[in-house]
Coordinates of C-alpha atoms in Angstrom, one line a residue:
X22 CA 74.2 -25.6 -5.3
X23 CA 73.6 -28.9 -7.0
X24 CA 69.6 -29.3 -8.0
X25 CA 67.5 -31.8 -6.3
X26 CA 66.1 -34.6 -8.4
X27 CA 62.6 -36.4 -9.1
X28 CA 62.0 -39.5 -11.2
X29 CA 58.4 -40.6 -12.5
X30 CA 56.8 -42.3 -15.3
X31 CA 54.0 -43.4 -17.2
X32 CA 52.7 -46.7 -18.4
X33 CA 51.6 -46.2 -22.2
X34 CA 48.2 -47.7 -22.5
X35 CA 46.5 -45.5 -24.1
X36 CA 45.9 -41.7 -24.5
X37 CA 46.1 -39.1 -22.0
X38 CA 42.7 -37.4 -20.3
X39 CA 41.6 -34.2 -17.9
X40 CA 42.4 -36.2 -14.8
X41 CA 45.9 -37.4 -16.2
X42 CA 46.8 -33.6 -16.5
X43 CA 45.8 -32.1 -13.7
X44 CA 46.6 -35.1 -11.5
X45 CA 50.2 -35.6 -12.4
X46 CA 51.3 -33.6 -15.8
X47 CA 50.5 -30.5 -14.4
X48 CA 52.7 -31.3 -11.8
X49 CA 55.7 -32.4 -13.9
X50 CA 55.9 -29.0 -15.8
X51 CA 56.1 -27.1 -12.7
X52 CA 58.6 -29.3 -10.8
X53 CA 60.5 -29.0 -14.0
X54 CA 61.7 -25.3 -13.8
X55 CA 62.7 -25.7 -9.9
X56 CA 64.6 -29.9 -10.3
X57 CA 66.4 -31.9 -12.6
X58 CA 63.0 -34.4 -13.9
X59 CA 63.5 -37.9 -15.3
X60 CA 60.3 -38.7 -16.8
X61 CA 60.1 -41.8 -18.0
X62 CA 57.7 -44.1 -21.0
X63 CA 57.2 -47.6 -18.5
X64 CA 56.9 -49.7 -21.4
X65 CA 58.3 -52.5 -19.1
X66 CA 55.8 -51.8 -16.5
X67 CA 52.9 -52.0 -19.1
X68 CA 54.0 -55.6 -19.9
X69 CA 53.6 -56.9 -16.8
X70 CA 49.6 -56.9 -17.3
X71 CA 49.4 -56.5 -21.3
X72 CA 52.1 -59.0 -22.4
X73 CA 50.0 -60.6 -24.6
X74 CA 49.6 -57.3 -26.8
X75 CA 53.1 -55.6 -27.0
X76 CA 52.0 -54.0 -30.2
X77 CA 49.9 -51.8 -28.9
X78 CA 52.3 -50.8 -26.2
X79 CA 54.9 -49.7 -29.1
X80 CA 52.4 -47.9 -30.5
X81 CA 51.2 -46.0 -27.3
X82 CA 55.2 -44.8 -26.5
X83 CA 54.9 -42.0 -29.5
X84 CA 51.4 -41.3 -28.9
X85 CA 52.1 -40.6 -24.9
X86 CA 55.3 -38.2 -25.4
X87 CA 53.2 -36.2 -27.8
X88 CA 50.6 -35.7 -25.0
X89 CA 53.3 -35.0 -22.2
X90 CA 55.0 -32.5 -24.9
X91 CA 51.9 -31.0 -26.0
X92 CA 50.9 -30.7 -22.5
X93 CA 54.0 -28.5 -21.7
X94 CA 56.7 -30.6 -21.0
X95 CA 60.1 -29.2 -22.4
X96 CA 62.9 -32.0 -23.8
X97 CA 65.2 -28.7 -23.2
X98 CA 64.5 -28.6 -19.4
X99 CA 63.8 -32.2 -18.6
X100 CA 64.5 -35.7 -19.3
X101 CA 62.0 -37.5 -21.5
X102 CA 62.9 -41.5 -22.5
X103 CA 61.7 -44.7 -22.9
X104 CA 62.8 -47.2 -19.8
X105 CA 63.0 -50.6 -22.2
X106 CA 65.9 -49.0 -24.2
X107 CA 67.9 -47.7 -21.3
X108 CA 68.9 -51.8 -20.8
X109 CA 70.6 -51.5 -17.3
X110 CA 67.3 -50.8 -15.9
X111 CA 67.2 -55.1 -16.8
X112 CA 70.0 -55.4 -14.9
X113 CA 69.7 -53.1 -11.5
X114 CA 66.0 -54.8 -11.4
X115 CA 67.8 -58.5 -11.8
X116 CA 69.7 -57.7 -9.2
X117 CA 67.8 -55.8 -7.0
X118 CA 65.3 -59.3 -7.2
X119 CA 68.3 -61.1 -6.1
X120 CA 67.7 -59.4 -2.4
X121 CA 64.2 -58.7 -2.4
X122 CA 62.4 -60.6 0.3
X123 CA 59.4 -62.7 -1.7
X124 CA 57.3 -61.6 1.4
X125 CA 57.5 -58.1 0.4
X126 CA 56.0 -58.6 -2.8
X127 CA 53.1 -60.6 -1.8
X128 CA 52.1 -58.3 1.6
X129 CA 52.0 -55.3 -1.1
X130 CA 48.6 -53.7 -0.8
X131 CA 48.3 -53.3 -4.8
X132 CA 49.5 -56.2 -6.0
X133 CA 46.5 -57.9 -3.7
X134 CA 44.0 -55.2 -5.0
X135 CA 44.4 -55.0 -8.6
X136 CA 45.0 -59.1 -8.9
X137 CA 41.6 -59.5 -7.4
X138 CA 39.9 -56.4 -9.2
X139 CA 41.7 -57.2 -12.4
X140 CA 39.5 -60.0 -13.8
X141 CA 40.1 -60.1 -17.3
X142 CA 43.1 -60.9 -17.8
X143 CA 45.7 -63.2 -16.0
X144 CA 48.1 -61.6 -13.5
X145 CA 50.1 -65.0 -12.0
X146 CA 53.2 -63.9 -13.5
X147 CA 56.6 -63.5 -12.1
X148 CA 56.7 -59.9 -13.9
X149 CA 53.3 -58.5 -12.2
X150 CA 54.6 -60.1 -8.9
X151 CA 58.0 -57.9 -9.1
X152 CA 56.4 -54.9 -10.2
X153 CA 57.5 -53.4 -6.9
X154 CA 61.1 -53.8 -7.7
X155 CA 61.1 -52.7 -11.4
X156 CA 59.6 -49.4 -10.1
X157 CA 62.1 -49.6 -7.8
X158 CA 64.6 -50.1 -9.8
X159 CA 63.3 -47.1 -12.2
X160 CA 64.1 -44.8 -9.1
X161 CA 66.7 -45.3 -8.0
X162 CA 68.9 -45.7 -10.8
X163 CA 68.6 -42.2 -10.7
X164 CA 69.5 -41.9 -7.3
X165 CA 67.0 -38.9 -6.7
X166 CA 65.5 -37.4 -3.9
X167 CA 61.9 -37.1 -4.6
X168 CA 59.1 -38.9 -6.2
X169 CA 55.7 -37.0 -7.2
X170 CA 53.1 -39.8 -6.9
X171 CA 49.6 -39.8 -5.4
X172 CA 48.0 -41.4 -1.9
X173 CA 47.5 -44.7 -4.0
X174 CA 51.2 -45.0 -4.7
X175 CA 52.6 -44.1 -1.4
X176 CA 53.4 -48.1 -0.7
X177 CA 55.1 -48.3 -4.2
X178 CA 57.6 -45.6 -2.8
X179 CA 57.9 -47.3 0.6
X180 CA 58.8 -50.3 -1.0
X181 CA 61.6 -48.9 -2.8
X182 CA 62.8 -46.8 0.0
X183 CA 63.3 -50.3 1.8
X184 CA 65.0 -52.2 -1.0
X185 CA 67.6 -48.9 -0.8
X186 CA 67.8 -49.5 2.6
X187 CA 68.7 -53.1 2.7
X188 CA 70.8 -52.7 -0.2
X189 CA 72.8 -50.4 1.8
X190 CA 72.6 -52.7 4.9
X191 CA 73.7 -55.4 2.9
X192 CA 76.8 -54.1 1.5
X193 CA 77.7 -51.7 4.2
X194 CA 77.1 -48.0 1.8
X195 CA 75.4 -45.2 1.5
X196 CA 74.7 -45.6 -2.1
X197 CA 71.4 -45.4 -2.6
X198 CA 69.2 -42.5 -1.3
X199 CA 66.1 -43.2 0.4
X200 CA 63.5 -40.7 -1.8
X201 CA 60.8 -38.9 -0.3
X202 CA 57.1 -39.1 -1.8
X203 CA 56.1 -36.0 -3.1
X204 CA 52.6 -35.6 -2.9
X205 CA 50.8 -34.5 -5.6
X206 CA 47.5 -32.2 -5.2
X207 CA 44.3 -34.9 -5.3
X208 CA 42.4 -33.4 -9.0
X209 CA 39.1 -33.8 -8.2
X210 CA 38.2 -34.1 -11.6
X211 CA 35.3 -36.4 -11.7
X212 CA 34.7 -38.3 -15.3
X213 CA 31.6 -37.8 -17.0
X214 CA 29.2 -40.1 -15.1
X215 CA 30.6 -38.9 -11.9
X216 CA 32.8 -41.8 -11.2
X217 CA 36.7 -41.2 -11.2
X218 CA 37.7 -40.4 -15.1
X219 CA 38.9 -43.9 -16.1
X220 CA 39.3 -45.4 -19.9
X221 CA 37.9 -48.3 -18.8
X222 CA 34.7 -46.6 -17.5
X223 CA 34.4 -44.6 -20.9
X224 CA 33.8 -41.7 -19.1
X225 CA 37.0 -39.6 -20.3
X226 CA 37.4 -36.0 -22.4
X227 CA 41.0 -36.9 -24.1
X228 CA 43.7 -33.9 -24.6
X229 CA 44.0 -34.9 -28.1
X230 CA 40.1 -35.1 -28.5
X231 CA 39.0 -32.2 -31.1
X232 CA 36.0 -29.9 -29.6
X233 CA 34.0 -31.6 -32.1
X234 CA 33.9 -34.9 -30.8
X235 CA 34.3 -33.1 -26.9
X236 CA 31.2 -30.9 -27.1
X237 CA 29.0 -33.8 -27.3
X238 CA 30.4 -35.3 -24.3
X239 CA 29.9 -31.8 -22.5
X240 CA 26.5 -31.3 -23.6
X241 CA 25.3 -35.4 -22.4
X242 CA 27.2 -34.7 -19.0
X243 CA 25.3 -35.6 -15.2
X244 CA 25.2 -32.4 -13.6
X245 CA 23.0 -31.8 -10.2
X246 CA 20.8 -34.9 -9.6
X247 CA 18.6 -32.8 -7.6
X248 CA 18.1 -30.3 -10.0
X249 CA 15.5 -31.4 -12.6
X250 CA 14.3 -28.3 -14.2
X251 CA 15.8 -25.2 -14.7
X252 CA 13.3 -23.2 -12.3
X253 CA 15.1 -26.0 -9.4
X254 CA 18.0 -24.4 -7.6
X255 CA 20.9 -26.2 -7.8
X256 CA 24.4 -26.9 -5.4
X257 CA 27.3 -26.4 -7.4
X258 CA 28.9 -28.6 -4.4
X259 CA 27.2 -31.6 -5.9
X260 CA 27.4 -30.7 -9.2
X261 CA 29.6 -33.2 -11.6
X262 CA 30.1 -30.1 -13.8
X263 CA 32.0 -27.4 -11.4
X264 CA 34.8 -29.3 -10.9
X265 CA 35.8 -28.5 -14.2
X266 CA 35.1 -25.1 -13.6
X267 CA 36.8 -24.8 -10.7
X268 CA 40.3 -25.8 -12.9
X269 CA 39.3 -24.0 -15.9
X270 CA 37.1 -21.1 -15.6
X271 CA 38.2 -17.6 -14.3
X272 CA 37.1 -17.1 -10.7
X273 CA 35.0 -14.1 -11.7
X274 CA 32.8 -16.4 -13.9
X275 CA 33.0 -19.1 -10.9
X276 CA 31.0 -16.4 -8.7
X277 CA 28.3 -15.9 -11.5
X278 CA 28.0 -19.5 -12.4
X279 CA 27.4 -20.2 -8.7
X280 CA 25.2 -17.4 -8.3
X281 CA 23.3 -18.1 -11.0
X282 CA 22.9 -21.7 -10.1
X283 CA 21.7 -21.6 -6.3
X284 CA 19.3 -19.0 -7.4
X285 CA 17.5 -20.6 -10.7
X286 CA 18.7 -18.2 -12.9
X287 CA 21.2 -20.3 -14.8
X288 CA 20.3 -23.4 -16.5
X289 CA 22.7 -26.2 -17.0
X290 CA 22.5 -25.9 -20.5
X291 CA 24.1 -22.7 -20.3
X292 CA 26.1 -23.5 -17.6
X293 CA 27.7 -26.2 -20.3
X294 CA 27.9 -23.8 -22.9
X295 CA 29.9 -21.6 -20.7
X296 CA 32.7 -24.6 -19.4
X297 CA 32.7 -25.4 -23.4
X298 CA 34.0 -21.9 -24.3
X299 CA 36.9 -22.2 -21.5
X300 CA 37.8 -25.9 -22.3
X301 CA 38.4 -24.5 -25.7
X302 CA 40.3 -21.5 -24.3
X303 CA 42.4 -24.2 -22.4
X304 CA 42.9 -26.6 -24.9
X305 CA 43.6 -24.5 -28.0
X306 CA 47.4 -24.3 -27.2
X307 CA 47.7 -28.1 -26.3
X308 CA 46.0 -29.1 -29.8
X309 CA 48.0 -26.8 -31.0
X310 CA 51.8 -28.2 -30.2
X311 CA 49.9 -31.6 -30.9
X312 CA 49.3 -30.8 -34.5
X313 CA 52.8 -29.7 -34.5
X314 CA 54.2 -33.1 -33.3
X315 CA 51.9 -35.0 -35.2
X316 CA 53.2 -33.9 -38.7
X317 CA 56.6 -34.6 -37.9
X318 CA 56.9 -37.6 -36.4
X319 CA 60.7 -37.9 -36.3
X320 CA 60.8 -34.9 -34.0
X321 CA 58.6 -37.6 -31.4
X322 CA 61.3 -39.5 -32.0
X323 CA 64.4 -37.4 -31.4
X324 CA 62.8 -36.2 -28.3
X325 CA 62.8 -40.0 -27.0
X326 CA 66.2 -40.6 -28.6
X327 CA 68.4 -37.7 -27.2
X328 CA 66.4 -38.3 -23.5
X329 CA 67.7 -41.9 -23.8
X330 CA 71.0 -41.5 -24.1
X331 CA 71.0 -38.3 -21.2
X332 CA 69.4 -40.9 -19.5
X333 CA 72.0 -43.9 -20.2
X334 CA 74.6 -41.7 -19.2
X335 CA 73.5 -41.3 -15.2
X336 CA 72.1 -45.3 -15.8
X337 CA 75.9 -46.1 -16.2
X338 CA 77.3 -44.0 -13.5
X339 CA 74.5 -46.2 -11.0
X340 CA 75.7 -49.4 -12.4
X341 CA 79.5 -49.2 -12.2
X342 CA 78.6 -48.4 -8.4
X343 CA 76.5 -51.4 -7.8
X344 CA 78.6 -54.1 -9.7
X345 CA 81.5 -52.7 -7.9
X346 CA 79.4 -53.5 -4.3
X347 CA 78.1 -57.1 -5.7
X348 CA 82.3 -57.6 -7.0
X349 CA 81.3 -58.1 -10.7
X350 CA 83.7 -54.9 -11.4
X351 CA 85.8 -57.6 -13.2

């Protein structure tokens, strides 16, 4: 029986926290054992707001596959590359802009929302206007049946599953599947203030972050508003620390921790003490592998070299299919 398929990727802008690994790594290396996984470095997609600094991008694309690798993705078992050197993703998303209604673009709920949140820096381009299609286009080169994304993305998806569909219509095929969204489990991994875990809020623990410069962060961390003294009972519930608990504590030390803070007889001091010990326990091996792929760098670079070319080969297979349905199969 052939294996399903799933296609994601990541802008590089930075490194990777908590809330990137439970929310969607954690994820990948699961779906990677049960589907063939194209996971993908959107360096593209990160120009599109930060053209004026592509320097940093290039710099990010390493740094982001050590974090995925570190974090347990396998090379062996899936597909890791970078989109801007597979170059017929330039050409399916030229041509998929050829029959892209313009009124699509501009009705998509993100493209309103983060060009009026966005204040910083200037988003009337063409590139952050078409941002639909080149995720689009990242999909379903692939032609696969599933994407993992989250509630936020779920338009994204739609998008593409239309410009399959009038691709299709267009040319009379069945060419392109239309993927299902994969949902991917909320993490309710709040960042250190208690807003969502954000760079730009500065509220992040990092995976590549020693427990040096983490245990600080731990120890200055909002916990129960409610409870100012240690004598005060406390609600784990409303606690900004349990979350990370609840993903990285055993459940027997959940129950005490619980116990112990409903009833007064566990202070958040120690209650901090005890999440440091199992961020450490559940860290070690991910600094681990990191320190590995940081001293040799050209193993970074194989990694992204060999999944290129895996992932040129199926790119090529997509394109000789579409030029043949646009007659450019000269």
């Amino acid at each position: 029986m052939t294996r399903q398929r799933t296609v994601s990727g990541m802008r590089p802008t930075g490194s990777l926290h908590l809330g990137h690994y439970f929310g969607v790594i954690k994820n990948w290396v699961e779906m990677q054992k049960e589907m063939d996984c194209f996971f993908f470095v959107a360096d593209w997609h990160a120009l599109t707001s930060d053209y004026a600094e592509p320097a940093r991008i290039k710099g990010f694309v390493p740094e982001l596959v050590k974090d995925w690798v570190a974090s347990g993705l396998n090379p062996e078992e899936c597909v890791i590359f970078q989109q801007s050197l597979v170059k017929e993703h330039s050409e399916l998303n030229l041509l998929f802009g050829m029959i892209t209604p313009l009124g699509w673009l501009e009705r998509c709920p993100t493209y309103k929302e983060q060009r009026d949140q966005i204040t910083n820096k200037d988003l009337g381009n063409y590139g952050f206007l078409g941002y639909p299609v080149l995720m689009a286009t990242d999909i379903l080169m692939y032609r696969p049946q599933w994407v993992p994304v989250g509630q936020d993305q779920l338009p994204h998806v739609e998008m593409t599953r239309e410009i399959a569909r009038r691709f299709n219509f267009l040319y009379q095929t069945d060419f392109f599947p239309e993927p299902q969204a994969r949902l991917t489990p909320e993490a309710k991994l709040p960042g250190l203030d208690g807003r969502k875990m954000s760079k730009s809020y500065n509220n992040s623990i990092y995976l590549r972050e020693s427990m040096e410069e983490i245990t600080p962060k731990v120890r200055g961390m909002l916990t129960d508003q409610n409870r100012l003294r240690k004598t005060d009972p406390g609600d784990p519930k409303v606690c900004n620390l349990f979350p990370y608990h609840v993903l990285m504590t055993d459940e027997a030390t959940q129950v005490e921790i619980c116990q112990g803070c409903t009833t007064a007889t566990l202070g958040c001091v120690d209650c901090k003490k005890i999440l440091l010990t199992s961020m450490e326990r559940f860290l070690a091996p991910i600094h681990e592998r990191r320190r590995e792929l940081d001293a040799r760098p050209d193993m970074v670079r194989d990694i992204i070299n060999h999944g290129t070319e895996r992932a040129r080969v199926e790119a090529q297979k997509t394109m000789e299919g579409v030029r043949k349905h646009f007659h450019f199969d000269f």
